[in-house]
PDB file of C-alpha atoms in Angstrom:
ATOM      1  CA  ILE A   1      93.358  96.909 107.015  1.00  0.00           C
ATOM      2  CA  ASP A   2      94.565  96.376 103.669  1.00  0.00           C
ATOM      3  CA  PRO A   3      94.405 100.202 102.572  1.00  0.00           C
ATOM      4  CA  ILE A   4      96.700 100.900 105.148  1.00  0.00           C
ATOM      5  CA  TYR A   5      98.836  97.964 104.292  1.00  0.00           C
ATOM      6  CA  ILE A   6      98.956  98.817 100.675  1.00  0.00           C
ATOM      7  CA  SER A   7      99.947 102.293 101.334  1.00  0.00           C
ATOM      8  CA  GLU A   8     102.378 101.409 103.352  1.00  0.00           C
ATOM      9  CA  VAL A   9     104.671  99.263 100.757  1.00  0.00           C
ATOM     10  CA  SER A  10     103.569 100.611  98.018  1.00  0.00           C
ATOM     11  CA  PRO A  11     105.878 103.377  95.806  1.00  0.00           C
ATOM     12  CA  ALA A  12     103.728 106.715  95.839  1.00  0.00           C
ATOM     13  CA  GLU A  13     103.892 107.345  92.296  1.00  0.00           C
ATOM     14  CA  HIS A  14     101.927 104.157  92.129  1.00  0.00           C
ATOM     15  CA  ARG A  15      99.613 104.326  95.768  1.00  0.00           C
ATOM     16  CA  GLY A  16      96.481 105.640  94.134  1.00  0.00           C
ATOM     17  CA  ARG A  17      96.130 103.015  91.852  1.00  0.00           C
ATOM     18  CA  LEU A  18      97.430 100.087  93.985  1.00  0.00           C
ATOM     19  CA  VAL A  19      95.269 100.651  96.674  1.00  0.00           C
ATOM     20  CA  THR A  20      91.507 100.859  95.127  1.00  0.00           C
ATOM     21  CA  TRP A  21      92.917  96.943  94.663  1.00  0.00           C
ATOM     22  CA  SER A  22      91.656  96.272  97.907  1.00  0.00           C
ATOM     23  CA  GLU A  23      87.962  97.694  96.360  1.00  0.00           C
ATOM     24  CA  ILE A  24      88.316  95.985  93.118  1.00  0.00           C
ATOM     25  CA  ALA A  25      88.784  93.012  95.091  1.00  0.00           C
ATOM     26  CA  THR A  26      85.739  92.883  97.594  1.00  0.00           C
ATOM     27  CA  ASN A  27      84.124  93.381  93.964  1.00  0.00           C
ATOM     28  CA  VAL A  28      85.240  90.247  92.540  1.00  0.00           C
ATOM     29  CA  GLY A  29      83.832  89.212  95.548  1.00  0.00           C
ATOM     30  CA  ILE A  30      80.764  90.306  94.987  1.00  0.00           C
ATOM     31  CA  VAL A  31      80.376  89.479  91.098  1.00  0.00           C
ATOM     32  CA  PHE A  32      81.411  85.868  92.454  1.00  0.00           C
ATOM     33  CA  GLY A  33      78.896  85.904  95.020  1.00  0.00           C
ATOM     34  CA  PHE A  34      76.659  86.459  92.048  1.00  0.00           C
ATOM     35  CA  SER A  35      77.839  84.049  89.886  1.00  0.00           C
ATOM     36  CA  SER A  36      77.276  81.416  92.396  1.00  0.00           C
ATOM     37  CA  GLY A  37      73.077  81.238  92.113  1.00  0.00           C
ATOM     38  CA  LEU A  38      73.222  80.666  88.709  1.00  0.00           C
ATOM     39  CA  ILE A  39      75.935  78.276  89.129  1.00  0.00           C
ATOM     40  CA  PHE A  40      73.920  77.142  91.567  1.00  0.00           C
ATOM     41  CA  TYR A  41      69.797  77.525  90.168  1.00  0.00           C
ATOM     42  CA  ASP A  42      69.325  74.301  89.695  1.00  0.00           C
ATOM     43  CA  VAL A  43      71.284  72.734  92.832  1.00  0.00           C
ATOM     44  CA  ASP A  44      68.829  71.991  95.955  1.00  0.00           C
ATOM     45  CA  ALA A  45      67.906  75.173  98.135  1.00  0.00           C
ATOM     46  CA  ASN A  46      69.424  73.061 100.609  1.00  0.00           C
ATOM     47  CA  VAL A  47      72.369  71.910  99.033  1.00  0.00           C
ATOM     48  CA  ALA A  48      73.381  75.146  97.359  1.00  0.00           C
ATOM     49  CA  TRP A  49      73.408  77.201 100.120  1.00  0.00           C
ATOM     50  CA  ARG A  50      75.954  74.342 102.117  1.00  0.00           C
ATOM     51  CA  LEU A  51      77.743  74.964  98.627  1.00  0.00           C
ATOM     52  CA  MET A  52      78.596  78.513  98.882  1.00  0.00           C
ATOM     53  CA  PHE A  53      79.152  78.551 101.882  1.00  0.00           C
ATOM     54  CA  SER A  54      81.567  75.892 101.438  1.00  0.00           C
ATOM     55  CA  MET A  55      83.517  77.797  98.072  1.00  0.00           C
ATOM     56  CA  GLY A  56      83.863  80.518 100.708  1.00  0.00           C
ATOM     57  CA  ILE A  57      86.636  78.766 102.083  1.00  0.00           C
ATOM     58  CA  ILE A  58      88.677  78.320  99.083  1.00  0.00           C
ATOM     59  CA  LEU A  59      90.433  82.422  98.780  1.00  0.00           C
ATOM     60  CA  PRO A  60      91.425  83.423 102.364  1.00  0.00           C
ATOM     61  CA  SER A  61      92.571  80.071 102.540  1.00  0.00           C
ATOM     62  CA  LEU A  62      94.800  81.279  99.464  1.00  0.00           C
ATOM     63  CA  LEU A  63      95.105  84.393 101.262  1.00  0.00           C
ATOM     64  CA  ILE A  64      96.808  83.241 104.183  1.00  0.00           C
ATOM     65  CA  PHE A  65      98.833  81.703 102.249  1.00  0.00           C
ATOM     66  CA  PHE A  66     100.237  84.272 100.821  1.00  0.00           C
ATOM     67  CA  VAL A  67     100.416  86.506 103.828  1.00  0.00           C
ATOM     68  CA  ILE A  68     102.491  84.231 105.543  1.00  0.00           C
ATOM     69  CA  LYS A  69     104.159  83.240 102.043  1.00  0.00           C
ATOM     70  CA  VAL A  70     104.964  85.791 100.223  1.00  0.00           C
ATOM     71  CA  MET A  71     103.904  88.975 101.327  1.00  0.00           C
ATOM     72  CA  PRO A  72     106.640  90.985 103.692  1.00  0.00           C
ATOM     73  CA  GLU A  73     106.417  93.408 106.827  1.00  0.00           C
ATOM     74  CA  SER A  74     105.156  97.170 106.310  1.00  0.00           C
ATOM     75  CA  PRO A  75     108.816  98.969 105.930  1.00  0.00           C
ATOM     76  CA  ARG A  76     106.810 102.070 107.786  1.00  0.00           C
ATOM     77  CA  TRP A  77     106.037  99.208 110.776  1.00  0.00           C
ATOM     78  CA  LEU A  78     109.727  98.037 110.813  1.00  0.00           C
ATOM     79  CA  ILE A  79     112.085 101.194 110.648  1.00  0.00           C
ATOM     80  CA  SER A  80     108.341 102.782 113.719  1.00  0.00           C
ATOM     81  CA  LYS A  81     109.582 100.142 115.668  1.00  0.00           C
ATOM     82  CA  GLY A  82     113.831 100.812 114.956  1.00  0.00           C
ATOM     83  CA  ARG A  83     113.773  97.924 113.188  1.00  0.00           C
ATOM     84  CA  ASP A  84     115.602  99.655 110.447  1.00  0.00           C
ATOM     85  CA  GLU A  85     117.635  97.473 108.026  1.00  0.00           C
ATOM     86  CA  GLU A  86     115.077  95.252 108.375  1.00  0.00           C
ATOM     87  CA  ALA A  87     113.289  97.354 106.744  1.00  0.00           C
ATOM     88  CA  LYS A  88     115.748  98.741 103.977  1.00  0.00           C
ATOM     89  CA  VAL A  89     115.974  94.369 102.890  1.00  0.00           C
ATOM     90  CA  VAL A  90     111.898  95.348 102.411  1.00  0.00           C
ATOM     91  CA  LEU A  91     112.591  98.429 100.827  1.00  0.00           C
ATOM     92  CA  GLN A  92     114.502  96.526  98.268  1.00  0.00           C
ATOM     93  CA  THR A  93     112.893  94.129  96.781  1.00  0.00           C
ATOM     94  CA  ILE A  94     110.099  96.378  96.054  1.00  0.00           C
ATOM     95  CA  TYR A  95     111.850 100.672  94.889  1.00  0.00           C
ATOM     96  CA  PRO A  96     114.066 100.341  91.630  1.00  0.00           C
ATOM     97  CA  ALA A  97     117.278  99.055  91.955  1.00  0.00           C
ATOM     98  CA  SER A  98     118.161 102.318  91.428  1.00  0.00           C
ATOM     99  CA  SER A  99     116.448 103.744  94.368  1.00  0.00           C
ATOM    100  CA  ASP A 100     118.332 105.462  96.956  1.00  0.00           C
ATOM    101  CA  ILE A 101     117.480 103.386 100.624  1.00  0.00           C
ATOM    102  CA  ASP A 102     118.972 105.282 102.657  1.00  0.00           C
ATOM    103  CA  LEU A 103     116.941 108.109 101.370  1.00  0.00           C
ATOM    104  CA  LEU A 104     113.650 106.440 101.958  1.00  0.00           C
ATOM    105  CA  VAL A 105     114.549 104.907 105.442  1.00  0.00           C
ATOM    106  CA  LYS A 106     115.244 108.863 105.811  1.00  0.00           C
ATOM    107  CA  ASP A 107     111.763 110.299 103.923  1.00  0.00           C
ATOM    108  CA  ILE A 108     109.948 107.353 106.639  1.00  0.00           C
ATOM    109  CA  LYS A 109     111.214 108.550 109.168  1.00  0.00           C
ATOM    110  CA  ASN A 110     110.454 111.638 108.858  1.00  0.00           C
ATOM    111  CA  ALA A 111     106.976 111.612 107.727  1.00  0.00           C
ATOM    112  CA  ILE A 112     106.430 109.546 111.185  1.00  0.00           C
ATOM    113  CA  LYS A 113     107.877 111.992 112.894  1.00  0.00           C
ATOM    114  CA  ARG A 114     105.629 115.024 111.505  1.00  0.00           C
ATOM    115  CA  GLU A 115     102.273 112.739 112.098  1.00  0.00           C
ATOM    116  CA  MET A 116     103.757 111.851 115.547  1.00  0.00           C
ATOM    117  CA  ALA A 117     104.466 115.649 116.584  1.00  0.00           C
ATOM    118  CA  ALA A 118     101.032 116.198 114.564  1.00  0.00           C
ATOM    119  CA  GLU A 119      99.024 113.267 117.107  1.00  0.00           C
ATOM    120  CA  ASN A 120     100.405 115.463 119.992  1.00  0.00           C
ATOM    121  CA  ALA A 121      99.767 119.099 118.670  1.00  0.00           C
ATOM    122  CA  VAL A 122      96.777 118.103 117.556  1.00  0.00           C
ATOM    123  CA  GLY A 123      94.048 117.758 120.160  1.00  0.00           C
ATOM    124  CA  TRP A 124      89.740 116.860 120.500  1.00  0.00           C
ATOM    125  CA  ASP A 125      89.756 121.624 119.839  1.00  0.00           C
ATOM    126  CA  MET A 126      90.779 120.444 116.095  1.00  0.00           C
ATOM    127  CA  ILE A 127      87.937 118.598 115.775  1.00  0.00           C
ATOM    128  CA  LEU A 128      85.202 120.001 117.631  1.00  0.00           C
ATOM    129  CA  PHE A 129      86.398 123.079 116.891  1.00  0.00           C
ATOM    130  CA  PRO A 130      88.393 123.437 114.191  1.00  0.00           C
ATOM    131  CA  THR A 131      89.678 126.634 111.932  1.00  0.00           C
ATOM    132  CA  PRO A 132      88.204 127.377 108.346  1.00  0.00           C
ATOM    133  CA  SER A 133      90.992 124.500 106.673  1.00  0.00           C
ATOM    134  CA  TYR A 134      90.533 121.607 108.851  1.00  0.00           C
ATOM    135  CA  ARG A 135      86.911 122.130 108.031  1.00  0.00           C
ATOM    136  CA  ARG A 136      87.626 121.645 104.410  1.00  0.00           C
ATOM    137  CA  MET A 137      89.270 118.548 104.905  1.00  0.00           C
ATOM    138  CA  LEU A 138      87.258 117.272 107.818  1.00  0.00           C
ATOM    139  CA  LEU A 139      84.053 118.069 105.350  1.00  0.00           C
ATOM    140  CA  VAL A 140      85.133 116.696 102.371  1.00  0.00           C
ATOM    141  CA  GLY A 141      87.062 113.373 104.551  1.00  0.00           C
ATOM    142  CA  VAL A 142      83.039 112.562 106.412  1.00  0.00           C
ATOM    143  CA  GLY A 143      80.836 114.049 104.139  1.00  0.00           C
ATOM    144  CA  SER A 144      82.291 111.541 101.607  1.00  0.00           C
ATOM    145  CA  ALA A 145      82.359 108.711 103.668  1.00  0.00           C
ATOM    146  CA  ILE A 146      78.101 109.698 104.817  1.00  0.00           C
ATOM    147  CA  ALA A 147      77.217 110.226 101.324  1.00  0.00           C
ATOM    148  CA  GLN A 148      78.421 106.631 100.590  1.00  0.00           C
ATOM    149  CA  GLN A 149      75.803 105.202 102.759  1.00  0.00           C
ATOM    150  CA  LEU A 150      73.633 107.916 101.969  1.00  0.00           C
ATOM    151  CA  VAL A 151      72.897 107.275  98.602  1.00  0.00           C
ATOM    152  CA  GLY A 152      71.936 104.025  99.348  1.00  0.00           C
ATOM    153  CA  ILE A 153      73.734 101.393  97.114  1.00  0.00           C
ATOM    154  CA  ASP A 154      74.111  98.652  99.116  1.00  0.00           C
ATOM    155  CA  ALA A 155      70.663  98.467  99.456  1.00  0.00           C
ATOM    156  CA  ILE A 156      70.042  98.570  95.756  1.00  0.00           C
ATOM    157  CA  GLN A 157      72.220  96.530  96.114  1.00  0.00           C
ATOM    158  CA  TYR A 158      71.666  93.924  98.130  1.00  0.00           C
ATOM    159  CA  PHE A 159      67.682  94.147  97.405  1.00  0.00           C
ATOM    160  CA  LEU A 160      68.571  94.436  93.307  1.00  0.00           C
ATOM    161  CA  ASP A 161      66.559  90.569  93.122  1.00  0.00           C
ATOM    162  CA  TYR A 162      63.696  92.065  94.219  1.00  0.00           C
ATOM    163  CA  ILE A 163      63.867  95.564  92.958  1.00  0.00           C
ATOM    164  CA  LEU A 164      64.371  93.556  89.360  1.00  0.00           C
ATOM    165  CA  ALA A 165      61.085  91.279  90.232  1.00  0.00           C
ATOM    166  CA  GLU A 166      58.476  94.287  91.011  1.00  0.00           C
ATOM    167  CA  ALA A 167      59.579  95.636  87.732  1.00  0.00           C
ATOM    168  CA  GLY A 168      58.415  93.046  86.222  1.00  0.00           C
ATOM    169  CA  VAL A 169      61.304  90.300  85.344  1.00  0.00           C
ATOM    170  CA  GLU A 170      59.700  87.670  86.652  1.00  0.00           C
ATOM    171  CA  GLU A 171      61.918  84.700  85.232  1.00  0.00           C
ATOM    172  CA  GLY A 172      64.793  84.270  88.438  1.00  0.00           C
ATOM    173  CA  ARG A 173      67.616  83.520  86.560  1.00  0.00           C
ATOM    174  CA  GLY A 174      66.641  86.489  84.520  1.00  0.00           C
ATOM    175  CA  ARG A 175      67.354  88.094  87.605  1.00  0.00           C
ATOM    176  CA  ILE A 176      70.746  86.411  88.019  1.00  0.00           C
ATOM    177  CA  GLY A 177      72.185  87.476  85.122  1.00  0.00           C
ATOM    178  CA  ILE A 178      71.172  91.566  85.245  1.00  0.00           C
ATOM    179  CA  LEU A 179      72.735  91.327  88.981  1.00  0.00           C
ATOM    180  CA  VAL A 180      75.937  89.442  87.566  1.00  0.00           C
ATOM    181  CA  GLY A 181      76.586  91.978  84.552  1.00  0.00           C
ATOM    182  CA  LEU A 182      75.834  94.868  86.657  1.00  0.00           C
ATOM    183  CA  GLY A 183      78.395  93.342  89.156  1.00  0.00           C
ATOM    184  CA  VAL A 184      80.583  92.946  86.159  1.00  0.00           C
ATOM    185  CA  LEU A 185      79.933  96.661  85.101  1.00  0.00           C
ATOM    186  CA  LYS A 186      80.778  97.696  88.283  1.00  0.00           C
ATOM    187  CA  LEU A 187      83.847  96.127  88.299  1.00  0.00           C
ATOM    188  CA  VAL A 188      85.371  97.271  84.891  1.00  0.00           C
ATOM    189  CA  VAL A 189      84.343 101.270  86.138  1.00  0.00           C
ATOM    190  CA  ILE A 190      86.137 100.386  89.395  1.00  0.00           C
ATOM    191  CA  VAL A 191      89.341  99.143  87.871  1.00  0.00           C
ATOM    192  CA  PHE A 192      89.302 101.874  84.837  1.00  0.00           C
ATOM    193  CA  ALA A 193      89.142 104.840  87.772  1.00  0.00           C
ATOM    194  CA  GLY A 194      91.735 102.817  89.956  1.00  0.00           C
ATOM    195  CA  ARG A 195      93.768 103.290  86.613  1.00  0.00           C
ATOM    196  CA  ALA A 196      92.996 107.269  85.718  1.00  0.00           C
ATOM    197  CA  PHE A 197      93.453 107.503  90.061  1.00  0.00           C
ATOM    198  CA  ASP A 198      97.171 108.526  89.653  1.00  0.00           C
ATOM    199  CA  LYS A 199      96.763 110.477  85.848  1.00  0.00           C
ATOM    200  CA  ASN A 200      94.232 112.921  86.233  1.00  0.00           C
ATOM    201  CA  GLY A 201      93.797 113.420  90.245  1.00  0.00           C
ATOM    202  CA  ARG A 202      91.304 112.184  92.922  1.00  0.00           C
ATOM    203  CA  ARG A 203      89.448 115.760  92.020  1.00  0.00           C
ATOM    204  CA  PRO A 204      88.369 115.472  89.097  1.00  0.00           C
ATOM    205  CA  LEU A 205      86.881 111.237  89.121  1.00  0.00           C
ATOM    206  CA  MET A 206      85.102 112.598  92.664  1.00  0.00           C
ATOM    207  CA  PHE A 207      82.642 115.075  90.666  1.00  0.00           C
ATOM    208  CA  LEU A 208      82.589 112.707  87.700  1.00  0.00           C
ATOM    209  CA  SER A 209      81.125 110.494  89.749  1.00  0.00           C
ATOM    210  CA  LEU A 210      79.176 112.428  92.199  1.00  0.00           C
ATOM    211  CA  PHE A 211      77.300 113.502  88.264  1.00  0.00           C
ATOM    212  CA  GLY A 212      76.976 109.803  87.792  1.00  0.00           C
ATOM    213  CA  LEU A 213      75.607 109.193  90.809  1.00  0.00           C
ATOM    214  CA  THR A 214      73.442 111.633  90.300  1.00  0.00           C
ATOM    215  CA  VAL A 215      71.682 111.125  87.440  1.00  0.00           C
ATOM    216  CA  ALA A 216      72.197 107.081  87.998  1.00  0.00           C
ATOM    217  CA  VAL A 217      69.520 108.161  91.302  1.00  0.00           C
ATOM    218  CA  PHE A 218      66.631 110.092  89.344  1.00  0.00           C
ATOM    219  CA  ILE A 219      66.418 107.968  86.771  1.00  0.00           C
ATOM    220  CA  LEU A 220      65.999 104.745  89.624  1.00  0.00           C
ATOM    221  CA  ALA A 221      63.586 106.670  91.319  1.00  0.00           C
ATOM    222  CA  ALA A 222      61.650 108.529  88.077  1.00  0.00           C
TER     223      ALA A 222
END
């Protein structure tokens, strides 16, 4: 739900970069998870896993606090419920002072009307018997989601410790160090990609990532 929330509360010119913060946060958690292996490496195994789970309480607790105290309600949701004045207050806090708030509210209302009209006009026929243009959109959207799973990145990431052991890295601390390094590398790449989304567009980055992925899979298979 966080990408949807971010897209609804952020200005359009910054939306692509800000939505990537959801992915960045996920990978920060992965790096912390890998790092905990190093932090608790010398701790008794029966105690270490309990400490790891206990550490998982900290960030969710902070998040709940910020959700309650800091995060505003989505202006789009407020407008969809007829609470325009509350939406204007939120928009005034997230947009520059020079912004025309009434115009922003009008744009959001028009966008909601267009989406409702599209939902009422488009049924299962558009999905089961799509037009050529809609078919291309479905292929890109659904194909990208399927490709993310088919490439096996999650399997490689979660079982990398065993893969490294089979590759000859016998020392446990060394394997965990490699895991942390790869997690940091992935995090850095995501940060740079997020900054490039709005500047260079999604399509060039998609082709670049596919090329890099193809090379990486060939190297891994070899």
